[in-house]
C-alpha cells in the first residue's frame, strides 16, 4: 500500500478502457496483461452489466445516455458521478469485492524499498498544484497533516512545512527518506486499520494512488473521520494505473468514473462526512496519466 512501494512505472499497469462492448453506455475495461496462471474470472470480466446498470441508474436517475451526453458537452464523467447521487440504503459491496489476485503478505511485498514514482511527471505536477490550492498555508500554527500509505515522496508543494506531518506506510526506509514528514509510522492498514491517533487530531489527510489497495476501506474511512478535526478534509487521489494483482477486485474490474463513485461511497457509508466531491485534474487528457481526486470534509458540530 505504500504508494505502490516496490513497483516501477513499467510494473504499474494502466487500466485501459475498451472500445466495446458497453453496458448501458458505460465502457467495460480491458486489463493489459496475460496471466501465467489461471486468473479468477471475476478479475478479468469484471462486475458486468448488473453493477454498471445499477451504477448508471443511481447517478442518472435511469438515463443510459448520461456518459455520452457528458462527453459531448466536454464534461468529465468523473466529476459528474458524485453529483446528485441517490445512494443505496446499504453499502453495496460484498466481501469478495475486496479480494485480490495476490493475497500473499503485504509486508513481504513491500519489504524492499524502491525509490521510484508510479505516475508520470505531468500527473505529479497536477497533484502538487492541486495541493497548493487546498492545503492550509505553510507554517500555519496548529496545523497537522497525515499522509496515508505514504512513501519516500508525498508530492506536497516544494518547501511545504507544518509543525506536524505524519506519514503512515509499509516501508521504513522509504518513509525515512521522505523530506516532508516530521514523523512516520510503519503499519499495514490491511491487517490493522486502526489509526493510532487521538480524536480530532488532523486538519488534512492525503492518500495518493493507494486507495485501491485497501481491503478494509470502511474501517479506514471511519478511522479517518474520527481523527479529522471538524471541518478537516480527506483527499483521495488516484490515476488509472495500478499493480492489479494487489488492487482489490472491485477496482480492477471497473473504470475511472466507477472508481470515483467507489471512493465516494466509502465517504458516504463511513458517516460523519459531507457529501463527497470528485475532481478531474488530469493535466493532458489522452497524452499523460490521468489524475483524479475524491475528497470530503468531516462534518462540523452543530
mmCIF file with all atom_site columns, N, CA and C in Angstrom, residues 23 27-29 31 41-55 92-94 96-98 248-255 258-259 261-262:
data_model
loop_
_atom_site.group_PDB
_atom_site.id
_atom_site.type_symbol
_atom_site.label_atom_id
_atom_site.label_alt_id
_atom_site.label_comp_id
_atom_site.label_asym_id
_atom_site.label_entity_id
_atom_site.label_seq_id
_atom_site.pdbx_PDB_ins_code
_atom_site.Cartn_x
_atom_site.Cartn_y
_atom_site.Cartn_z
_atom_site.occupancy
_atom_site.B_iso_or_equiv
_atom_site.pdbx_formal_charge
_atom_site.auth_seq_id
_atom_site.auth_comp_id
_atom_site.auth_asym_id
_atom_site.auth_atom_id
_atom_site.pdbx_PDB_model_num
ATOM 1   N N  . UNK A 1 23  ? -22.022 -1.576  -21.482 1.00 0.00 ? 23  UNK A N  1
ATOM 2   C CA . UNK A 1 23  ? -23.247 -1.885  -20.770 1.00 0.00 ? 23  UNK A CA 1
ATOM 3   C C  . UNK A 1 23  ? -23.908 -0.579  -20.385 1.00 0.00 ? 23  UNK A C  1
ATOM 4   N N  . UNK A 1 27  ? -18.404 1.962   -20.750 1.00 0.00 ? 27  UNK A N  1
ATOM 5   C CA . UNK A 1 27  ? -17.476 1.003   -21.338 1.00 0.00 ? 27  UNK A CA 1
ATOM 6   C C  . UNK A 1 27  ? -16.998 -0.012  -20.320 1.00 0.00 ? 27  UNK A C  1
ATOM 7   N N  . UNK A 1 28  ? -16.767 -1.238  -20.793 1.00 0.00 ? 28  UNK A N  1
ATOM 8   C CA . UNK A 1 28  ? -16.097 -2.214  -19.958 1.00 0.00 ? 28  UNK A CA 1
ATOM 9   C C  . UNK A 1 28  ? -14.612 -1.944  -20.022 1.00 0.00 ? 28  UNK A C  1
ATOM 10  N N  . UNK A 1 29  ? -13.840 -2.679  -19.244 1.00 0.00 ? 29  UNK A N  1
ATOM 11  C CA . UNK A 1 29  ? -12.408 -2.426  -19.166 1.00 0.00 ? 29  UNK A CA 1
ATOM 12  C C  . UNK A 1 29  ? -11.614 -3.629  -19.604 1.00 0.00 ? 29  UNK A C  1
ATOM 13  N N  . UNK A 1 31  ? -7.755  -5.359  -19.179 1.00 0.00 ? 31  UNK A N  1
ATOM 14  C CA . UNK A 1 31  ? -6.558  -5.309  -18.361 1.00 0.00 ? 31  UNK A CA 1
ATOM 15  C C  . UNK A 1 31  ? -5.395  -5.778  -19.210 1.00 0.00 ? 31  UNK A C  1
ATOM 16  N N  . UNK A 1 41  ? -12.018 -15.498 -12.780 1.00 0.00 ? 41  UNK A N  1
ATOM 17  C CA . UNK A 1 41  ? -12.821 -14.951 -13.863 1.00 0.00 ? 41  UNK A CA 1
ATOM 18  C C  . UNK A 1 41  ? -13.316 -13.546 -13.562 1.00 0.00 ? 41  UNK A C  1
ATOM 19  N N  . UNK A 1 42  ? -13.604 -13.309 -12.292 1.00 0.00 ? 42  UNK A N  1
ATOM 20  C CA . UNK A 1 42  ? -14.133 -12.007 -11.894 1.00 0.00 ? 42  UNK A CA 1
ATOM 21  C C  . UNK A 1 42  ? -13.146 -10.880 -12.173 1.00 0.00 ? 42  UNK A C  1
ATOM 22  N N  . UNK A 1 43  ? -11.839 -11.133 -11.990 1.00 0.00 ? 43  UNK A N  1
ATOM 23  C CA . UNK A 1 43  ? -10.846 -10.093 -12.174 1.00 0.00 ? 43  UNK A CA 1
ATOM 24  C C  . UNK A 1 43  ? -10.738 -9.654  -13.622 1.00 0.00 ? 43  UNK A C  1
ATOM 25  N N  . UNK A 1 44  ? -10.951 -10.595 -14.552 1.00 0.00 ? 44  UNK A N  1
ATOM 26  C CA . UNK A 1 44  ? -10.833 -10.255 -15.960 1.00 0.00 ? 44  UNK A CA 1
ATOM 27  C C  . UNK A 1 44  ? -12.139 -9.715  -16.518 1.00 0.00 ? 44  UNK A C  1
ATOM 28  N N  . UNK A 1 45  ? -13.245 -10.385 -16.191 1.00 0.00 ? 45  UNK A N  1
ATOM 29  C CA . UNK A 1 45  ? -14.523 -9.982  -16.763 1.00 0.00 ? 45  UNK A CA 1
ATOM 30  C C  . UNK A 1 45  ? -15.163 -8.832  -16.013 1.00 0.00 ? 45  UNK A C  1
ATOM 31  N N  . UNK A 1 46  ? -14.755 -8.627  -14.780 1.00 0.00 ? 46  UNK A N  1
ATOM 32  C CA . UNK A 1 46  ? -15.299 -7.516  -14.022 1.00 0.00 ? 46  UNK A CA 1
ATOM 33  C C  . UNK A 1 46  ? -16.684 -7.830  -13.485 1.00 0.00 ? 46  UNK A C  1
ATOM 34  N N  . UNK A 1 47  ? -17.393 -6.780  -13.090 1.00 0.00 ? 47  UNK A N  1
ATOM 35  C CA . UNK A 1 47  ? -18.687 -6.949  -12.446 1.00 0.00 ? 47  UNK A CA 1
ATOM 36  C C  . UNK A 1 47  ? -19.817 -7.107  -13.444 1.00 0.00 ? 47  UNK A C  1
ATOM 37  N N  . UNK A 1 48  ? -19.575 -6.715  -14.707 1.00 0.00 ? 48  UNK A N  1
ATOM 38  C CA . UNK A 1 48  ? -20.583 -6.923  -15.729 1.00 0.00 ? 48  UNK A CA 1
ATOM 39  C C  . UNK A 1 48  ? -21.739 -5.955  -15.628 1.00 0.00 ? 48  UNK A C  1
ATOM 40  N N  . UNK A 1 49  ? -22.804 -6.304  -16.335 1.00 0.00 ? 49  UNK A N  1
ATOM 41  C CA . UNK A 1 49  ? -23.919 -5.382  -16.506 1.00 0.00 ? 49  UNK A CA 1
ATOM 42  C C  . UNK A 1 49  ? -24.637 -5.089  -15.206 1.00 0.00 ? 49  UNK A C  1
ATOM 43  N N  . UNK A 1 50  ? -24.688 -6.066  -14.279 1.00 0.00 ? 50  UNK A N  1
ATOM 44  C CA . UNK A 1 50  ? -25.504 -5.869  -13.088 1.00 0.00 ? 50  UNK A CA 1
ATOM 45  C C  . UNK A 1 50  ? -25.039 -4.673  -12.267 1.00 0.00 ? 50  UNK A C  1
ATOM 46  N N  . UNK A 1 51  ? -23.710 -4.588  -12.001 1.00 0.00 ? 51  UNK A N  1
ATOM 47  C CA . UNK A 1 51  ? -23.202 -3.449  -11.231 1.00 0.00 ? 51  UNK A CA 1
ATOM 48  C C  . UNK A 1 51  ? -23.284 -2.170  -12.036 1.00 0.00 ? 51  UNK A C  1
ATOM 49  N N  . UNK A 1 52  ? -22.865 -2.208  -13.296 1.00 0.00 ? 52  UNK A N  1
ATOM 50  C CA . UNK A 1 52  ? -22.822 -0.996  -14.092 1.00 0.00 ? 52  UNK A CA 1
ATOM 51  C C  . UNK A 1 52  ? -24.212 -0.435  -14.338 1.00 0.00 ? 52  UNK A C  1
ATOM 52  N N  . UNK A 1 53  ? -25.187 -1.307  -14.483 1.00 0.00 ? 53  UNK A N  1
ATOM 53  C CA . UNK A 1 53  ? -26.561 -0.829  -14.651 1.00 0.00 ? 53  UNK A CA 1
ATOM 54  C C  . UNK A 1 53  ? -27.030 -0.095  -13.406 1.00 0.00 ? 53  UNK A C  1
ATOM 55  N N  . UNK A 1 54  ? -26.765 -0.690  -12.248 1.00 0.00 ? 54  UNK A N  1
ATOM 56  C CA . UNK A 1 54  ? -27.150 -0.015  -11.004 1.00 0.00 ? 54  UNK A CA 1
ATOM 57  C C  . UNK A 1 54  ? -26.414 1.294   -10.855 1.00 0.00 ? 54  UNK A C  1
ATOM 58  N N  . UNK A 1 55  ? -25.127 1.287   -11.224 1.00 0.00 ? 55  UNK A N  1
ATOM 59  C CA . UNK A 1 55  ? -24.294 2.474   -11.112 1.00 0.00 ? 55  UNK A CA 1
ATOM 60  C C  . UNK A 1 55  ? -24.875 3.620   -11.932 1.00 0.00 ? 55  UNK A C  1
ATOM 61  N N  . UNK A 1 92  ? -23.142 -1.128  -0.894  1.00 0.00 ? 92  UNK A N  1
ATOM 62  C CA . UNK A 1 92  ? -23.486 -2.030  -1.997  1.00 0.00 ? 92  UNK A CA 1
ATOM 63  C C  . UNK A 1 92  ? -22.461 -3.105  -2.318  1.00 0.00 ? 92  UNK A C  1
ATOM 64  N N  . UNK A 1 93  ? -21.332 -3.135  -1.621  1.00 0.00 ? 93  UNK A N  1
ATOM 65  C CA . UNK A 1 93  ? -20.278 -4.070  -1.988  1.00 0.00 ? 93  UNK A CA 1
ATOM 66  C C  . UNK A 1 93  ? -20.196 -5.236  -1.013  1.00 0.00 ? 93  UNK A C  1
ATOM 67  N N  . UNK A 1 94  ? -19.656 -6.343  -1.516  1.00 0.00 ? 94  UNK A N  1
ATOM 68  C CA . UNK A 1 94  ? -19.550 -7.562  -0.742  1.00 0.00 ? 94  UNK A CA 1
ATOM 69  C C  . UNK A 1 94  ? -18.093 -7.853  -0.411  1.00 0.00 ? 94  UNK A C  1
ATOM 70  N N  . UNK A 1 96  ? -16.242 -10.239 -1.275  1.00 0.00 ? 96  UNK A N  1
ATOM 71  C CA . UNK A 1 96  ? -15.466 -10.675 -2.429  1.00 0.00 ? 96  UNK A CA 1
ATOM 72  C C  . UNK A 1 96  ? -14.977 -9.505  -3.277  1.00 0.00 ? 96  UNK A C  1
ATOM 73  N N  . UNK A 1 97  ? -15.619 -8.364  -3.177  1.00 0.00 ? 97  UNK A N  1
ATOM 74  C CA . UNK A 1 97  ? -15.193 -7.188  -3.947  1.00 0.00 ? 97  UNK A CA 1
ATOM 75  C C  . UNK A 1 97  ? -13.837 -6.674  -3.481  1.00 0.00 ? 97  UNK A C  1
ATOM 76  N N  . UNK A 1 98  ? -13.421 -7.059  -2.290  1.00 0.00 ? 98  UNK A N  1
ATOM 77  C CA . UNK A 1 98  ? -12.177 -6.559  -1.728  1.00 0.00 ? 98  UNK A CA 1
ATOM 78  C C  . UNK A 1 98  ? -11.082 -7.630  -1.686  1.00 0.00 ? 98  UNK A C  1
ATOM 79  N N  . UNK A 1 248 ? -7.761  -4.269  -5.247  1.00 0.00 ? 248 UNK A N  1
ATOM 80  C CA . UNK A 1 248 ? -8.970  -5.021  -4.938  1.00 0.00 ? 248 UNK A CA 1
ATOM 81  C C  . UNK A 1 248 ? -9.769  -5.295  -6.203  1.00 0.00 ? 248 UNK A C  1
ATOM 82  N N  . UNK A 1 249 ? -10.542 -6.346  -6.169  1.00 0.00 ? 249 UNK A N  1
ATOM 83  C CA . UNK A 1 249 ? -11.288 -6.799  -7.345  1.00 0.00 ? 249 UNK A CA 1
ATOM 84  C C  . UNK A 1 249 ? -12.235 -5.734  -7.878  1.00 0.00 ? 249 UNK A C  1
ATOM 85  N N  . UNK A 1 250 ? -12.908 -5.027  -6.986  1.00 0.00 ? 250 UNK A N  1
ATOM 86  C CA . UNK A 1 250 ? -13.870 -4.009  -7.421  1.00 0.00 ? 250 UNK A CA 1
ATOM 87  C C  . UNK A 1 250 ? -13.178 -2.900  -8.210  1.00 0.00 ? 250 UNK A C  1
ATOM 88  N N  . UNK A 1 251 ? -11.892 -2.712  -7.993  1.00 0.00 ? 251 UNK A N  1
ATOM 89  C CA . UNK A 1 251 ? -11.141 -1.666  -8.698  1.00 0.00 ? 251 UNK A CA 1
ATOM 90  C C  . UNK A 1 251 ? -10.675 -2.146  -10.063 1.00 0.00 ? 251 UNK A C  1
ATOM 91  N N  . UNK A 1 252 ? -10.114 -3.342  -10.103 1.00 0.00 ? 252 UNK A N  1
ATOM 92  C CA . UNK A 1 252 ? -9.559  -3.828  -11.367 1.00 0.00 ? 252 UNK A CA 1
ATOM 93  C C  . UNK A 1 252 ? -10.639 -4.152  -12.384 1.00 0.00 ? 252 UNK A C  1
ATOM 94  N N  . UNK A 1 253 ? -11.870 -4.300  -11.933 1.00 0.00 ? 253 UNK A N  1
ATOM 95  C CA . UNK A 1 253 ? -12.940 -4.666  -12.850 1.00 0.00 ? 253 UNK A CA 1
ATOM 96  C C  . UNK A 1 253 ? -13.842 -3.492  -13.222 1.00 0.00 ? 253 UNK A C  1
ATOM 97  N N  . UNK A 1 254 ? -13.418 -2.271  -12.892 1.00 0.00 ? 254 UNK A N  1
ATOM 98  C CA . UNK A 1 254 ? -14.211 -1.089  -13.225 1.00 0.00 ? 254 UNK A CA 1
ATOM 99  C C  . UNK A 1 254 ? -13.295 0.018   -13.741 1.00 0.00 ? 254 UNK A C  1
ATOM 100 N N  . UNK A 1 255 ? -13.890 1.131   -14.178 1.00 0.00 ? 255 UNK A N  1
ATOM 101 C CA . UNK A 1 255 ? -13.133 2.218   -14.792 1.00 0.00 ? 255 UNK A CA 1
ATOM 102 C C  . UNK A 1 255 ? -13.067 3.467   -13.947 1.00 0.00 ? 255 UNK A C  1
ATOM 103 N N  . UNK A 1 258 ? -16.260 4.867   -12.350 1.00 0.00 ? 258 UNK A N  1
ATOM 104 C CA . UNK A 1 258 ? -16.671 3.932   -11.299 1.00 0.00 ? 258 UNK A CA 1
ATOM 105 C C  . UNK A 1 258 ? -15.798 4.095   -10.059 1.00 0.00 ? 258 UNK A C  1
ATOM 106 N N  . UNK A 1 259 ? -14.485 4.296   -10.274 1.00 0.00 ? 259 UNK A N  1
ATOM 107 C CA . UNK A 1 259 ? -13.571 4.442   -9.144  1.00 0.00 ? 259 UNK A CA 1
ATOM 108 C C  . UNK A 1 259 ? -13.948 5.647   -8.284  1.00 0.00 ? 259 UNK A C  1
ATOM 109 N N  . UNK A 1 261 ? -16.900 6.869   -7.947  1.00 0.00 ? 261 UNK A N  1
ATOM 110 C CA . UNK A 1 261 ? -18.124 6.508   -7.227  1.00 0.00 ? 261 UNK A CA 1
ATOM 111 C C  . UNK A 1 261 ? -17.795 5.582   -6.056  1.00 0.00 ? 261 UNK A C  1
ATOM 112 N N  . UNK A 1 262 ? -16.887 4.639   -6.274  1.00 0.00 ? 262 UNK A N  1
ATOM 113 C CA . UNK A 1 262 ? -16.495 3.707   -5.220  1.00 0.00 ? 262 UNK A CA 1
ATOM 114 C C  . UNK A 1 262 ? -15.888 4.454   -4.038  1.00 0.00 ? 262 UNK A C  1
#
